[in-house]
Amino acid sequence: MELLERLLPDFQFSERHSRDMRATPTRVLDAVTELTAEHDPLASRFLQIREAPARLALRLGLRNALADRPRFGLHEFTLLGRNGDRELAYGLIGRFWRSDFGLRPCADGESFRHFSEPGTARLMLHFSCDPGDGDGTTRVRTETRVHCPDARSQLLFAPYWLAIRPVSGLIRRRLLRDIERRASEHS
C-alpha cells in the first residue's frame, strides 16, 4: 500500500474490492498490466453509454474533447508505479463529471502526485497482492481513490460518483474476475 499512501494519501471518494485467486502475486500483477476494458463486452457497453451525450453532441456539430479521441478505456490511465509483486497503481487526471471527461495529461507517478489544478480531480486505480499461507492463493485487492482539490470540484464530482459508483463497482469486480482468468491461464 506504499504507492497509495505516497501518491494519493488524501482523498474524498473511494471504493474497494477483493478476490482470492490461485496464482502467484507476480502473475496476478502481470495479468493486471494486460487488462483492457475492450475485452469485457459489458464494460464496453457501459463506457459507450457514458460517452453517448458527448458523442451525440459531436454529431450535432458541437465540439468537445472526444472529437479526436477513441472510446475511453484503460489505455487512458497512466502507469504510476509498480512495487515488486506487492502493488501496482494507475492514475487519471480530469474533470470526470464532464461529458468529455476533461482529461489532463499525466506523465508518471511524480507528476500525478504533484498535480494540483483547481477544479481538476485525480483518480488512482490501485491493485495489491497478499500471498496466501502457502496454499498457492493470492488475495488481490483493488482500491479506487479520488481526490478533489477544492470544494467546487468536490461538489461537481459527488453527484457523478453517486451515479457511476454502482457501475464502477461492477466493472472492478469484473476486472478482478478477468485478472483471475488471465493469471490462471499462465500459471
PDB file of C-alpha atoms in Angstrom:
ATOM      1  CA  MET A   1       0.000   0.000   0.000  1.00  0.00           C
ATOM      2  CA  GLU A   2       3.073   2.175  -0.222  1.00  0.00           C
ATOM      3  CA  LEU A   3       2.040   3.584  -3.636  1.00  0.00           C
ATOM      4  CA  LEU A   4      -1.419   4.508  -2.350  1.00  0.00           C
ATOM      5  CA  GLU A   5      -0.058   6.397   0.610  1.00  0.00           C
ATOM      6  CA  ARG A   6       2.759   8.078  -1.297  1.00  0.00           C
ATOM      7  CA  LEU A   7       0.870   9.087  -4.441  1.00  0.00           C
ATOM      8  CA  LEU A   8      -2.661   9.805  -3.162  1.00  0.00           C
ATOM      9  CA  PRO A   9      -2.844   9.816   0.653  1.00  0.00           C
ATOM     10  CA  ASP A  10      -5.707  12.331   0.787  1.00  0.00           C
ATOM     11  CA  PHE A  11      -8.992  11.578  -0.937  1.00  0.00           C
ATOM     12  CA  GLN A  12     -12.727  12.139  -0.546  1.00  0.00           C
ATOM     13  CA  PHE A  13     -14.113   9.185  -2.515  1.00  0.00           C
ATOM     14  CA  SER A  14     -13.078   5.535  -2.591  1.00  0.00           C
ATOM     15  CA  GLU A  15     -14.218   2.004  -3.245  1.00  0.00           C
ATOM     16  CA  ARG A  16     -12.561  -1.325  -2.522  1.00  0.00           C
ATOM     17  CA  HIS A  17     -12.983  -4.864  -3.805  1.00  0.00           C
ATOM     18  CA  SER A  18     -11.031  -8.086  -3.317  1.00  0.00           C
ATOM     19  CA  ARG A  19     -10.837 -11.647  -4.579  1.00  0.00           C
ATOM     20  CA  ASP A  20      -8.788 -14.725  -3.724  1.00  0.00           C
ATOM     21  CA  MET A  21      -7.001 -16.223  -6.729  1.00  0.00           C
ATOM     22  CA  ARG A  22      -4.983 -19.356  -7.403  1.00  0.00           C
ATOM     23  CA  ALA A  23      -1.944 -17.606  -8.847  1.00  0.00           C
ATOM     24  CA  THR A  24       1.273 -16.024  -7.680  1.00  0.00           C
ATOM     25  CA  PRO A  25       1.383 -12.297  -6.931  1.00  0.00           C
ATOM     26  CA  THR A  26       3.804 -11.857  -9.854  1.00  0.00           C
ATOM     27  CA  ARG A  27       1.398 -13.492 -12.280  1.00  0.00           C
ATOM     28  CA  VAL A  28      -1.536 -11.532 -10.892  1.00  0.00           C
ATOM     29  CA  LEU A  29       0.155  -8.145 -11.332  1.00  0.00           C
ATOM     30  CA  ASP A  30       1.404  -9.154 -14.776  1.00  0.00           C
ATOM     31  CA  ALA A  31      -2.213 -10.014 -15.667  1.00  0.00           C
ATOM     32  CA  VAL A  32      -3.292  -6.559 -14.462  1.00  0.00           C
ATOM     33  CA  THR A  33      -0.922  -4.950 -16.974  1.00  0.00           C
ATOM     34  CA  GLU A  34      -2.634  -6.912 -19.784  1.00  0.00           C
ATOM     35  CA  LEU A  35      -6.117  -5.588 -18.994  1.00  0.00           C
ATOM     36  CA  THR A  36      -8.248  -3.695 -21.456  1.00  0.00           C
ATOM     37  CA  ALA A  37     -11.900  -2.794 -20.997  1.00  0.00           C
ATOM     38  CA  GLU A  38     -12.472  -3.849 -24.594  1.00  0.00           C
ATOM     39  CA  HIS A  39     -12.190  -7.499 -23.539  1.00  0.00           C
ATOM     40  CA  ASP A  40     -15.302  -7.143 -21.393  1.00  0.00           C
ATOM     41  CA  PRO A  41     -18.399  -6.509 -23.535  1.00  0.00           C
ATOM     42  CA  LEU A  42     -20.407  -5.271 -20.555  1.00  0.00           C
ATOM     43  CA  ALA A  43     -17.736  -2.742 -19.552  1.00  0.00           C
ATOM     44  CA  SER A  44     -17.507  -1.619 -23.182  1.00  0.00           C
ATOM     45  CA  ARG A  45     -21.262  -1.109 -23.277  1.00  0.00           C
ATOM     46  CA  PHE A  46     -21.216   0.941 -20.062  1.00  0.00           C
ATOM     47  CA  LEU A  47     -18.446   3.123 -21.494  1.00  0.00           C
ATOM     48  CA  GLN A  48     -20.479   3.618 -24.683  1.00  0.00           C
ATOM     49  CA  ILE A  49     -23.441   4.755 -22.602  1.00  0.00           C
ATOM     50  CA  ARG A  50     -21.191   7.035 -20.517  1.00  0.00           C
ATOM     51  CA  GLU A  51     -19.855   8.734 -23.654  1.00  0.00           C
ATOM     52  CA  ALA A  52     -23.182   8.903 -25.502  1.00  0.00           C
ATOM     53  CA  PRO A  53     -24.010  12.554 -24.630  1.00  0.00           C
ATOM     54  CA  ALA A  54     -20.636  13.861 -25.840  1.00  0.00           C
ATOM     55  CA  ARG A  55     -20.698  11.667 -28.968  1.00  0.00           C
ATOM     56  CA  LEU A  56     -24.218  12.904 -29.752  1.00  0.00           C
ATOM     57  CA  ALA A  57     -23.070  16.499 -29.302  1.00  0.00           C
ATOM     58  CA  LEU A  58     -20.326  15.835 -31.871  1.00  0.00           C
ATOM     59  CA  ARG A  59     -22.914  14.557 -34.362  1.00  0.00           C
ATOM     60  CA  LEU A  60     -24.911  17.728 -33.782  1.00  0.00           C
ATOM     61  CA  GLY A  61     -21.859  19.821 -34.657  1.00  0.00           C
ATOM     62  CA  LEU A  62     -20.814  20.755 -31.121  1.00  0.00           C
ATOM     63  CA  ARG A  63     -17.088  20.283 -30.490  1.00  0.00           C
ATOM     64  CA  ASN A  64     -15.678  18.641 -27.383  1.00  0.00           C
ATOM     65  CA  ALA A  65     -12.575  16.740 -26.303  1.00  0.00           C
ATOM     66  CA  LEU A  66     -13.901  13.417 -27.622  1.00  0.00           C
ATOM     67  CA  ALA A  67     -13.742  14.660 -31.216  1.00  0.00           C
ATOM     68  CA  ASP A  68     -10.225  13.365 -31.812  1.00  0.00           C
ATOM     69  CA  ARG A  69     -10.122  10.509 -29.307  1.00  0.00           C
ATOM     70  CA  PRO A  70     -11.068   6.858 -29.477  1.00  0.00           C
ATOM     71  CA  ARG A  71     -13.569   5.490 -26.981  1.00  0.00           C
ATOM     72  CA  PHE A  72     -12.475   5.883 -23.341  1.00  0.00           C
ATOM     73  CA  GLY A  73     -10.764   2.844 -21.855  1.00  0.00           C
ATOM     74  CA  LEU A  74      -8.000   1.667 -19.582  1.00  0.00           C
ATOM     75  CA  HIS A  75      -5.472   2.927 -22.166  1.00  0.00           C
ATOM     76  CA  GLU A  76      -6.250   6.448 -20.856  1.00  0.00           C
ATOM     77  CA  PHE A  77      -4.694   5.601 -17.474  1.00  0.00           C
ATOM     78  CA  THR A  78      -1.025   6.272 -16.750  1.00  0.00           C
ATOM     79  CA  LEU A  79       1.065   3.631 -15.021  1.00  0.00           C
ATOM     80  CA  LEU A  80       2.081   5.393 -11.806  1.00  0.00           C
ATOM     81  CA  GLY A  81       4.285   2.661 -10.430  1.00  0.00           C
ATOM     82  CA  ARG A  82       4.806  -0.965  -9.519  1.00  0.00           C
ATOM     83  CA  ASN A  83       6.213  -2.097  -6.219  1.00  0.00           C
ATOM     84  CA  GLY A  84       7.605  -5.568  -6.998  1.00  0.00           C
ATOM     85  CA  ASP A  85       4.999  -8.280  -6.532  1.00  0.00           C
ATOM     86  CA  ARG A  86       3.025  -6.314  -3.955  1.00  0.00           C
ATOM     87  CA  GLU A  87       1.242  -3.473  -5.745  1.00  0.00           C
ATOM     88  CA  LEU A  88       0.584  -1.642  -8.964  1.00  0.00           C
ATOM     89  CA  ALA A  89      -1.087   1.742  -9.499  1.00  0.00           C
ATOM     90  CA  TYR A  90      -2.630   3.620 -12.410  1.00  0.00           C
ATOM     91  CA  GLY A  91      -3.781   7.223 -12.434  1.00  0.00           C
ATOM     92  CA  LEU A  92      -6.073   9.528 -14.305  1.00  0.00           C
ATOM     93  CA  ILE A  93      -6.458  13.295 -14.026  1.00  0.00           C
ATOM     94  CA  GLY A  94      -9.541  15.119 -15.216  1.00  0.00           C
ATOM     95  CA  ARG A  95     -12.945  16.617 -14.708  1.00  0.00           C
ATOM     96  CA  PHE A  96     -14.701  13.281 -14.834  1.00  0.00           C
ATOM     97  CA  TRP A  97     -18.154  14.777 -14.338  1.00  0.00           C
ATOM     98  CA  ARG A  98     -17.928  16.467 -17.750  1.00  0.00           C
ATOM     99  CA  SER A  99     -19.363  14.581 -20.707  1.00  0.00           C
ATOM    100  CA  ASP A 100     -15.900  14.527 -22.354  1.00  0.00           C
ATOM    101  CA  PHE A 101     -14.091  13.582 -19.074  1.00  0.00           C
ATOM    102  CA  GLY A 102     -11.943  16.761 -19.137  1.00  0.00           C
ATOM    103  CA  LEU A 103      -8.758  14.652 -19.115  1.00  0.00           C
ATOM    104  CA  ARG A 104      -5.354  16.208 -18.437  1.00  0.00           C
ATOM    105  CA  PRO A 105      -2.008  14.660 -19.370  1.00  0.00           C
ATOM    106  CA  CYS A 106      -0.090  12.764 -16.714  1.00  0.00           C
ATOM    107  CA  ALA A 107       3.453  11.570 -17.429  1.00  0.00           C
ATOM    108  CA  ASP A 108       4.187   9.418 -14.375  1.00  0.00           C
ATOM    109  CA  GLY A 109       3.698   8.891 -10.662  1.00  0.00           C
ATOM    110  CA  GLU A 110       5.542  12.014  -9.597  1.00  0.00           C
ATOM    111  CA  SER A 111       3.622  14.316 -11.932  1.00  0.00           C
ATOM    112  CA  PHE A 112       0.403  12.691 -10.684  1.00  0.00           C
ATOM    113  CA  ARG A 113       1.412  13.206  -7.053  1.00  0.00           C
ATOM    114  CA  HIS A 114       2.273  16.877  -7.546  1.00  0.00           C
ATOM    115  CA  PHE A 115      -0.635  17.814  -9.819  1.00  0.00           C
ATOM    116  CA  SER A 116      -2.818  20.458  -8.183  1.00  0.00           C
ATOM    117  CA  GLU A 117      -5.027  22.357 -10.590  1.00  0.00           C
ATOM    118  CA  PRO A 118      -8.187  23.780  -9.025  1.00  0.00           C
ATOM    119  CA  GLY A 119     -11.322  22.124 -10.367  1.00  0.00           C
ATOM    120  CA  THR A 120      -9.489  19.014 -11.603  1.00  0.00           C
ATOM    121  CA  ALA A 121      -9.579  15.683  -9.780  1.00  0.00           C
ATOM    122  CA  ARG A 122      -7.032  12.894  -9.509  1.00  0.00           C
ATOM    123  CA  LEU A 123      -8.134   9.259  -9.611  1.00  0.00           C
ATOM    124  CA  MET A 124      -5.957   6.310  -8.653  1.00  0.00           C
ATOM    125  CA  LEU A 125      -6.732   2.693  -9.517  1.00  0.00           C
ATOM    126  CA  HIS A 126      -4.582   0.545  -7.224  1.00  0.00           C
ATOM    127  CA  PHE A 127      -4.044  -3.241  -7.103  1.00  0.00           C
ATOM    128  CA  SER A 128      -2.291  -5.035  -4.260  1.00  0.00           C
ATOM    129  CA  CYS A 129      -1.451  -8.675  -3.609  1.00  0.00           C
ATOM    130  CA  ASP A 130      -1.091 -10.647  -0.390  1.00  0.00           C
ATOM    131  CA  PRO A 131       0.150 -14.231  -0.825  1.00  0.00           C
ATOM    132  CA  GLY A 132      -1.836 -16.921   0.975  1.00  0.00           C
ATOM    133  CA  ASP A 133      -0.441 -19.221   3.645  1.00  0.00           C
ATOM    134  CA  GLY A 134       1.498 -21.454   1.253  1.00  0.00           C
ATOM    135  CA  ASP A 135      -1.681 -22.731  -0.390  1.00  0.00           C
ATOM    136  CA  GLY A 136      -0.969 -21.166  -3.800  1.00  0.00           C
ATOM    137  CA  THR A 137      -3.570 -18.435  -3.439  1.00  0.00           C
ATOM    138  CA  THR A 138      -3.212 -14.679  -3.520  1.00  0.00           C
ATOM    139  CA  ARG A 139      -5.652 -12.158  -2.086  1.00  0.00           C
ATOM    140  CA  VAL A 140      -5.969  -9.424  -4.695  1.00  0.00           C
ATOM    141  CA  ARG A 141      -7.370  -6.067  -3.656  1.00  0.00           C
ATOM    142  CA  THR A 142      -8.328  -3.134  -5.804  1.00  0.00           C
ATOM    143  CA  GLU A 143      -8.930   0.311  -4.429  1.00  0.00           C
ATOM    144  CA  THR A 144     -10.080   3.349  -6.353  1.00  0.00           C
ATOM    145  CA  ARG A 145      -9.432   6.727  -4.758  1.00  0.00           C
ATOM    146  CA  VAL A 146     -10.463  10.163  -5.984  1.00  0.00           C
ATOM    147  CA  HIS A 147      -9.081  13.430  -4.698  1.00  0.00           C
ATOM    148  CA  CYS A 148     -10.861  16.694  -5.487  1.00  0.00           C
ATOM    149  CA  PRO A 149      -8.602  19.657  -4.642  1.00  0.00           C
ATOM    150  CA  ASP A 150     -11.316  22.181  -3.814  1.00  0.00           C
ATOM    151  CA  ALA A 151     -14.919  22.484  -2.675  1.00  0.00           C
ATOM    152  CA  ARG A 152     -16.208  23.243  -6.162  1.00  0.00           C
ATOM    153  CA  SER A 153     -14.712  20.124  -7.763  1.00  0.00           C
ATOM    154  CA  GLN A 154     -15.918  18.060  -4.808  1.00  0.00           C
ATOM    155  CA  LEU A 155     -19.462  19.396  -5.296  1.00  0.00           C
ATOM    156  CA  LEU A 156     -19.322  18.653  -9.021  1.00  0.00           C
ATOM    157  CA  PHE A 157     -17.831  15.187  -8.555  1.00  0.00           C
ATOM    158  CA  ALA A 158     -20.158  13.988  -5.747  1.00  0.00           C
ATOM    159  CA  PRO A 159     -23.339  13.526  -7.861  1.00  0.00           C
ATOM    160  CA  TYR A 160     -21.281  11.955 -10.644  1.00  0.00           C
ATOM    161  CA  TRP A 161     -19.784   9.497  -8.129  1.00  0.00           C
ATOM    162  CA  LEU A 162     -23.221   8.599  -6.801  1.00  0.00           C
ATOM    163  CA  ALA A 163     -24.418   7.915 -10.346  1.00  0.00           C
ATOM    164  CA  ILE A 164     -21.460   5.858 -11.559  1.00  0.00           C
ATOM    165  CA  ARG A 165     -20.345   4.091  -8.376  1.00  0.00           C
ATOM    166  CA  PRO A 166     -22.607   1.024  -8.770  1.00  0.00           C
ATOM    167  CA  VAL A 167     -21.390   0.534 -12.344  1.00  0.00           C
ATOM    168  CA  SER A 168     -17.809   1.286 -11.337  1.00  0.00           C
ATOM    169  CA  GLY A 169     -18.031  -1.380  -8.639  1.00  0.00           C
ATOM    170  CA  LEU A 170     -19.430  -3.900 -11.105  1.00  0.00           C
ATOM    171  CA  ILE A 171     -16.621  -3.124 -13.552  1.00  0.00           C
ATOM    172  CA  ARG A 172     -13.988  -3.513 -10.794  1.00  0.00           C
ATOM    173  CA  ARG A 173     -15.413  -6.902  -9.769  1.00  0.00           C
ATOM    174  CA  ARG A 174     -15.413  -7.993 -13.422  1.00  0.00           C
ATOM    175  CA  LEU A 175     -11.809  -6.757 -13.759  1.00  0.00           C
ATOM    176  CA  LEU A 176     -10.837  -8.949 -10.807  1.00  0.00           C
ATOM    177  CA  ARG A 177     -12.555 -11.910 -12.468  1.00  0.00           C
ATOM    178  CA  ASP A 178     -10.680 -11.196 -15.710  1.00  0.00           C
ATOM    179  CA  ILE A 179      -7.384 -10.872 -13.835  1.00  0.00           C
ATOM    180  CA  GLU A 180      -8.010 -14.255 -12.217  1.00  0.00           C
ATOM    181  CA  ARG A 181      -8.748 -15.852 -15.595  1.00  0.00           C
ATOM    182  CA  ARG A 182      -5.628 -14.369 -17.182  1.00  0.00           C
ATOM    183  CA  ALA A 183      -3.388 -15.219 -14.207  1.00  0.00           C
ATOM    184  CA  SER A 184      -4.593 -18.827 -14.054  1.00  0.00           C
ATOM    185  CA  GLU A 185      -4.054 -19.297 -17.811  1.00  0.00           C
ATOM    186  CA  HIS A 186      -0.337 -18.592 -17.331  1.00  0.00           C
ATOM    187  CA  SER A 187       0.205 -20.370 -14.015  1.00  0.00           C
TER     188      SER A 187
END
